[in-house]
Coordinates of C-alpha atoms in Angstrom, one line a residue:
Chain P
X16 CA 21.8 33.7 41.1
X17 CA 22.2 31.3 44.0
X18 CA 24.3 33.8 45.9
X19 CA 21.2 36.0 46.1
X20 CA 19.2 33.3 47.8
X21 CA 19.9 32.0 51.3
X22 CA 19.4 28.3 51.7
X23 CA 16.8 27.4 54.3
X24 CA 18.1 25.0 56.9
X25 CA 16.2 21.7 56.8
X26 CA 13.9 21.6 59.7
X27 CA 12.1 18.6 61.1
X28 CA 8.4 18.8 60.5
X29 CA 6.4 19.4 63.6
X30 CA 2.9 20.4 64.6
X31 CA 4.2 23.4 66.3
X32 CA 5.9 24.6 63.2
X33 CA 2.9 23.8 61.2
X34 CA 0.5 25.7 63.4
X35 CA 3.0 28.6 63.6
X36 CA 2.0 29.4 60.0
X37 CA 5.2 31.2 59.2
X38 CA 6.5 30.9 55.7
X39 CA 10.2 30.8 55.1
X40 CA 11.7 33.7 53.2
X41 CA 14.2 31.5 51.6
X42 CA 14.2 29.0 48.8
X43 CA 14.9 25.3 49.1
X44 CA 17.8 23.7 47.1
X45 CA 15.2 22.2 44.8
X46 CA 13.6 25.6 44.2
X47 CA 17.0 27.1 43.5
X48 CA 17.6 24.3 41.0
X49 CA 14.4 25.2 39.2
X50 CA 15.4 28.8 39.1
X51 CA 18.9 27.9 37.9
X52 CA 17.8 28.3 34.3
X53 CA 16.6 31.8 35.1
X54 CA 19.5 33.7 33.4
X55 CA 18.6 32.2 30.1
X56 CA 15.0 32.6 30.9
X57 CA 15.4 36.3 31.3
X58 CA 17.7 36.6 28.4
X59 CA 15.1 35.1 26.2
X60 CA 12.1 37.1 27.4
X61 CA 10.1 38.0 24.3
X62 CA 8.7 41.3 25.5
X63 CA 7.5 43.3 28.4
X64 CA 4.0 42.2 27.5
X65 CA 5.0 38.6 27.9
X66 CA 6.6 39.4 31.2
X67 CA 3.4 41.0 32.4
X68 CA 1.4 38.0 31.3
X69 CA 3.8 35.6 33.1
X70 CA 3.5 37.8 36.2
X71 CA -0.3 37.5 36.1
X72 CA -0.2 33.8 35.6
X73 CA 2.3 33.2 38.4
X74 CA 0.5 35.6 40.8
X75 CA -2.7 33.7 40.2
X76 CA -0.9 30.5 41.1
X77 CA 0.6 32.2 44.1
X78 CA -2.8 33.2 45.3
X79 CA -4.0 29.6 45.1
X80 CA -0.9 28.4 46.9
X81 CA -1.5 30.9 49.8
X82 CA -5.1 29.5 50.0
X83 CA -3.8 26.0 50.0
X84 CA -1.5 26.8 53.0
X85 CA -4.4 28.4 54.8
X86 CA -6.6 25.4 54.0
X87 CA -4.2 22.9 55.5
X88 CA -3.9 25.2 58.5
X89 CA -7.7 24.9 59.0
X90 CA -7.4 21.1 58.6
X91 CA -4.7 20.8 61.2
X92 CA -6.4 23.1 63.7
X93 CA -9.7 21.3 63.2
X94 CA -8.5 18.5 65.5
X95 CA -10.0 16.0 63.0
X96 CA -6.8 14.8 61.5
X97 CA -5.0 12.1 63.4
X98 CA -1.5 10.8 63.0
X99 CA -0.1 9.8 60.5
X100 CA -2.5 11.8 58.3
X101 CA -1.8 14.9 60.3
X102 CA 1.9 14.5 59.5
X103 CA 1.1 14.2 55.8
X104 CA -0.9 17.3 55.9
X105 CA 1.9 19.1 57.7
X106 CA 4.3 17.9 55.0
X107 CA 2.0 19.0 52.2
X108 CA 1.5 22.4 53.7
X109 CA 5.3 22.8 53.9
X110 CA 5.6 22.0 50.3
X111 CA 3.0 24.5 49.3
X112 CA 5.0 27.1 51.3
X113 CA 8.0 26.1 49.2
X114 CA 5.9 26.7 46.1
X115 CA 5.0 30.1 47.4
X116 CA 8.7 31.0 47.9
X117 CA 9.6 29.9 44.4
X118 CA 6.6 31.7 42.8
X119 CA 7.1 34.9 44.7
X120 CA 10.8 35.0 43.9
X121 CA 10.1 34.4 40.3
X122 CA 7.5 37.2 40.2
X123 CA 10.0 39.5 41.7
X124 CA 12.6 38.5 39.2
X125 CA 10.2 39.3 36.4
X126 CA 9.7 42.8 37.9
X127 CA 6.3 42.1 39.5
X128 CA 4.9 42.4 43.0
X129 CA 4.0 39.0 44.5
X130 CA 0.5 38.8 45.8
X131 CA 0.2 38.3 49.5
X132 CA -2.1 35.8 51.2
X133 CA -5.5 37.1 52.3
X134 CA -6.1 38.0 55.9
X135 CA -8.9 35.4 56.0
X136 CA -10.4 32.8 53.8
X137 CA -14.1 31.7 53.6
X138 CA -13.6 28.0 53.8
X139 CA -16.7 25.8 54.1
X140 CA -15.8 24.8 57.6
X141 CA -19.4 24.0 58.4
X142 CA -19.0 21.0 56.1
X143 CA -15.9 19.7 57.7
X144 CA -17.1 17.4 60.4
X145 CA -14.9 14.3 60.0
X146 CA -11.4 13.5 59.0
X147 CA -12.8 12.2 55.7
X148 CA -14.4 15.6 55.1
X149 CA -11.1 17.4 55.6
X150 CA -9.2 15.0 53.3
X151 CA -11.8 15.3 50.6
X152 CA -11.7 19.0 50.8
X153 CA -7.9 18.9 50.6
X154 CA -8.0 16.4 47.7
X155 CA -10.3 18.7 45.8
X156 CA -8.0 21.6 46.2
X157 CA -5.0 19.5 45.1
X158 CA -6.8 18.1 42.1
X159 CA -7.8 21.7 41.1
X160 CA -4.2 22.7 41.5
X161 CA -3.0 20.0 39.2
X162 CA -5.4 21.3 36.5
X163 CA -4.5 24.9 37.1
X164 CA -0.8 24.2 36.6
X165 CA -1.6 22.1 33.6
X166 CA -3.4 25.0 32.2
X167 CA -0.5 27.4 33.0
X168 CA 2.4 25.3 31.6
X169 CA 1.7 25.9 27.9
X170 CA 1.1 29.6 28.2
X171 CA 4.1 30.7 30.2
X172 CA 6.6 32.7 28.2
X173 CA 9.6 30.4 28.5
X174 CA 10.5 26.8 28.7
X175 CA 12.2 27.5 32.1
X176 CA 9.0 28.9 33.6
X177 CA 7.0 26.0 32.2
X178 CA 9.5 23.6 33.7
X179 CA 9.1 25.2 37.1
X180 CA 5.4 25.1 36.9
X181 CA 5.4 21.5 35.7
X182 CA 7.6 20.6 38.7
X183 CA 5.0 22.1 41.0
X184 CA 2.3 20.3 39.1
X185 CA 4.0 17.0 39.8
X186 CA 4.1 17.7 43.5
X187 CA 0.4 18.7 43.6
X188 CA -0.4 15.5 41.7
X189 CA 1.4 13.4 44.3
X190 CA -0.5 15.2 47.1
X191 CA -3.7 14.4 45.3
X192 CA -2.8 10.7 44.8
X193 CA -1.8 10.2 48.4
X194 CA -5.0 11.9 49.7
X195 CA -7.0 9.6 47.4
X196 CA -5.1 6.6 48.7
X197 CA -5.8 7.6 52.3
X198 CA -9.4 8.0 51.4
X199 CA -9.4 4.4 50.1
X200 CA -9.8 5.5 46.5
X201 CA -7.7 4.5 43.5
X202 CA -4.8 6.9 43.9
X203 CA -4.0 7.1 40.2
X204 CA -7.4 6.8 38.5
X205 CA -6.2 7.8 35.0
X206 CA -3.2 7.7 32.8
X207 CA -3.4 11.4 32.1
X208 CA -4.5 14.4 34.2
X209 CA -6.7 17.1 32.8
Chain N
X265 CA -30.6 28.4 26.8
X266 CA -31.0 24.8 27.7
X267 CA -33.9 23.7 29.7
X268 CA -32.2 21.9 32.5
X269 CA -34.2 23.0 35.5
X270 CA -35.2 19.5 36.3
X271 CA -31.6 18.7 37.3
X272 CA -31.2 21.8 39.5
X273 CA -32.0 20.2 42.9
X274 CA -30.1 17.0 42.3
X275 CA -27.0 18.8 41.0
X276 CA -27.0 21.3 43.8
X277 CA -27.3 18.6 46.4
X278 CA -24.4 16.8 44.8
X279 CA -26.6 13.8 44.1
X280 CA -26.6 13.9 40.3
X281 CA -25.2 10.7 39.1
X282 CA -26.1 8.5 36.2
X283 CA -27.4 5.9 38.7
X284 CA -29.6 8.2 40.7
X285 CA -31.3 9.7 37.7
X286 CA -31.1 6.6 35.6
X287 CA -34.9 6.4 35.1
X288 CA -35.0 9.9 33.8
X289 CA -32.1 9.4 31.6
X290 CA -33.3 6.2 30.0
X291 CA -35.3 7.9 27.4
X292 CA -33.8 10.3 24.9
X293 CA -34.1 13.9 26.2
X294 CA -35.3 16.6 23.8
X295 CA -32.5 18.0 21.7
X296 CA -32.2 21.2 23.8
X297 CA -32.1 19.4 27.2
X298 CA -28.7 18.5 28.7
X299 CA -28.6 14.8 29.6
X300 CA -27.8 13.9 33.2
X301 CA -24.7 12.2 32.0
X302 CA -23.5 15.4 30.4
X303 CA -24.2 17.4 33.5
X304 CA -22.4 14.8 35.6
X305 CA -19.4 14.8 33.2
X306 CA -19.5 18.6 33.4
X307 CA -19.4 18.4 37.2
X308 CA -16.2 16.3 36.9
X309 CA -14.7 18.8 34.5
X310 CA -15.6 21.6 36.9
X311 CA -13.3 20.0 39.5
X312 CA -10.5 21.3 37.3
X313 CA -11.5 24.7 38.4
X314 CA -11.3 23.8 42.0
X315 CA -7.9 25.5 42.8
X316 CA -9.4 28.9 42.1
X317 CA -13.2 28.8 41.9
X318 CA -16.2 27.6 43.8
X319 CA -19.9 28.1 43.2
X320 CA -20.7 30.0 46.4
X321 CA -17.4 31.7 47.5
X322 CA -15.0 34.2 46.0
X323 CA -11.6 32.6 46.0
X324 CA -8.6 33.3 43.7
X325 CA -11.4 33.6 41.1
X326 CA -14.9 34.9 41.6
X327 CA -17.9 32.8 42.7
X328 CA -19.9 31.1 39.9
X329 CA -23.3 31.3 41.5
X330 CA -25.4 33.7 39.4
X331 CA -22.9 33.5 36.5
X332 CA -25.4 33.3 33.6
X333 CA -26.5 36.8 32.6
X334 CA -23.9 38.5 34.8
X335 CA -21.6 41.2 33.3
X336 CA -18.0 40.0 33.4
X337 CA -16.0 41.6 36.2
X338 CA -19.0 42.6 38.3
X339 CA -19.1 40.5 41.4
X340 CA -19.2 43.0 44.2
X341 CA -16.0 43.1 46.3
X342 CA -14.0 40.8 44.0
X343 CA -10.8 42.3 42.6
X344 CA -10.7 41.8 38.8
X345 CA -8.2 42.6 36.2
X346 CA -8.8 45.9 34.4
X347 CA -9.1 43.7 31.2
X348 CA -12.0 41.7 32.7
X349 CA -13.8 44.7 34.1
X350 CA -13.6 46.5 30.8
X351 CA -14.4 43.5 28.6
X352 CA -18.0 44.3 28.0
X353 CA -18.8 40.6 28.1
X354 CA -22.0 39.3 29.6
X355 CA -21.7 35.7 30.5
X356 CA -23.9 33.2 28.6
X357 CA -23.3 29.9 26.9
X358 CA -21.8 31.5 23.8
X359 CA -19.6 34.0 25.5
X360 CA -18.4 31.4 28.1
X361 CA -17.7 28.9 25.3
X362 CA -15.5 31.5 23.6
X363 CA -13.8 32.5 26.8
X364 CA -13.1 29.0 27.9
X365 CA -11.7 28.0 24.6
X366 CA -8.8 30.5 25.1
X367 CA -9.2 32.9 28.0
X368 CA -6.1 34.9 27.3
X369 CA -7.1 35.5 23.6
X370 CA -10.6 36.5 24.4
X371 CA -9.7 38.8 27.4
X372 CA -6.0 39.6 27.1
X373 CA -4.8 40.7 30.5
X374 CA -7.2 38.5 32.5
X375 CA -5.9 37.1 35.7
X376 CA -7.1 33.7 34.7
X377 CA -3.8 32.3 33.5
X378 CA -5.2 29.1 32.0
X379 CA -4.8 27.8 28.5
X380 CA -8.4 26.9 28.1
X381 CA -10.4 23.8 27.3
X382 CA -9.8 22.9 23.7
X383 CA -12.4 20.1 23.4
X384 CA -15.8 21.5 22.4
X385 CA -17.7 18.6 23.9
X386 CA -16.0 19.2 27.3
X387 CA -16.8 22.9 27.2
X388 CA -20.4 22.0 26.4
X389 CA -20.6 19.5 29.2
X390 CA -19.0 22.0 31.6
X391 CA -21.6 24.6 30.6
X392 CA -24.4 22.1 31.0
X393 CA -23.2 21.6 34.6
X394 CA -22.7 25.4 35.3
X395 CA -26.1 26.1 33.8
X396 CA -27.6 23.8 36.4
X397 CA -25.3 24.4 39.4
X398 CA -25.1 28.2 39.3
X399 CA -28.9 28.4 39.6
X400 CA -29.3 25.8 42.3
X401 CA -30.5 26.2 45.8
X402 CA -27.0 26.5 47.2
X403 CA -26.7 29.6 45.0
X404 CA -29.8 31.4 46.3
X405 CA -27.8 33.4 48.8
X406 CA -24.5 33.5 47.0
X407 CA -25.4 34.9 43.6
X408 CA -25.3 38.4 45.1
X409 CA -26.0 41.6 43.3
X410 CA -23.6 41.3 40.4
X411 CA -24.6 43.5 37.5
X412 CA -26.9 42.1 34.8
X413 CA -26.7 45.5 33.1
X414 CA -24.8 48.7 33.6
X415 CA -27.3 49.9 36.2
X416 CA -30.0 51.5 34.2
X417 CA -31.5 48.3 32.8
X418 CA -30.1 48.9 29.4
X419 CA -27.0 47.6 27.6
X420 CA -24.3 49.6 26.0
X421 CA -22.8 49.7 22.6
X422 CA -20.0 47.2 22.5
X423 CA -21.6 44.8 25.0
X424 CA -20.9 41.2 24.0
X425 CA -23.8 38.9 24.8
X426 CA -25.1 35.6 23.5

């Protein structure tokens, strides 16, 4: 499988790259690792119906990831984020792009068509007046993403897909925690997420 | 339907906390009135929906303003699954409670790839919040013209309502 996927060269994070908005068409080594179980995954597919459900679930997650990338773009271009917070946002956006690459590749493997990002998103930009506003907006998206993946993990059709979704969940949870910390809130308010 | 109109303004303004409405919450509300604590807890539960939904805007999922009484799959311009459009569901507390328990079982083929909320109390609190928030001032312009019926003011055989 790995021979089908070109490794993306590691690139230093930069504002220019962030604002460029281009997503890589390749998968990171970590993403390849998550897909490494795919041969058994596909061998154990229960049915075409299960595949179709998995495609719908993953495409819904993919749509949310596209929106997250766009949201961080709005945050960066707002001019409200200062270093080092801006660097964090750049890093988080890059990781959402990696999620997109993994989810899109998986949807294709399952025989589906990955959803594309929207041309535009109706973000509540009129409410984003300070750095704190931007961070709270991002934290809300990340918290929602944690819950969304938590809701997807148990209904995906294979352990390998659930593992991949759980891996993304962990990353989103770290984003949420760091954003809470930057906002001066308890970064890990509970022992469990819901 | 619960009589929760008193909480509409505070909830829509994001001000509804136990402290802010403490005086009103100090006496036991009527049995059919959601407590402010339940509405606030429901607001917290609603944050779980924040990756895909908002009250006023269509996102990965459709907006929730105007949800109650709306036919499933009917927000103009939003792209639903065939399954949702054809579900014949009309959203009310009972239909939402069923759907939120296990979305994929109630509407097989829905794009909402979510396992559901198994705790009945949490679903009740979430619905308490939605009952308030989706009718709030911030929803006045956002509820849109989603269908309450099939266009002629009458329901159809097979419609699923509360």
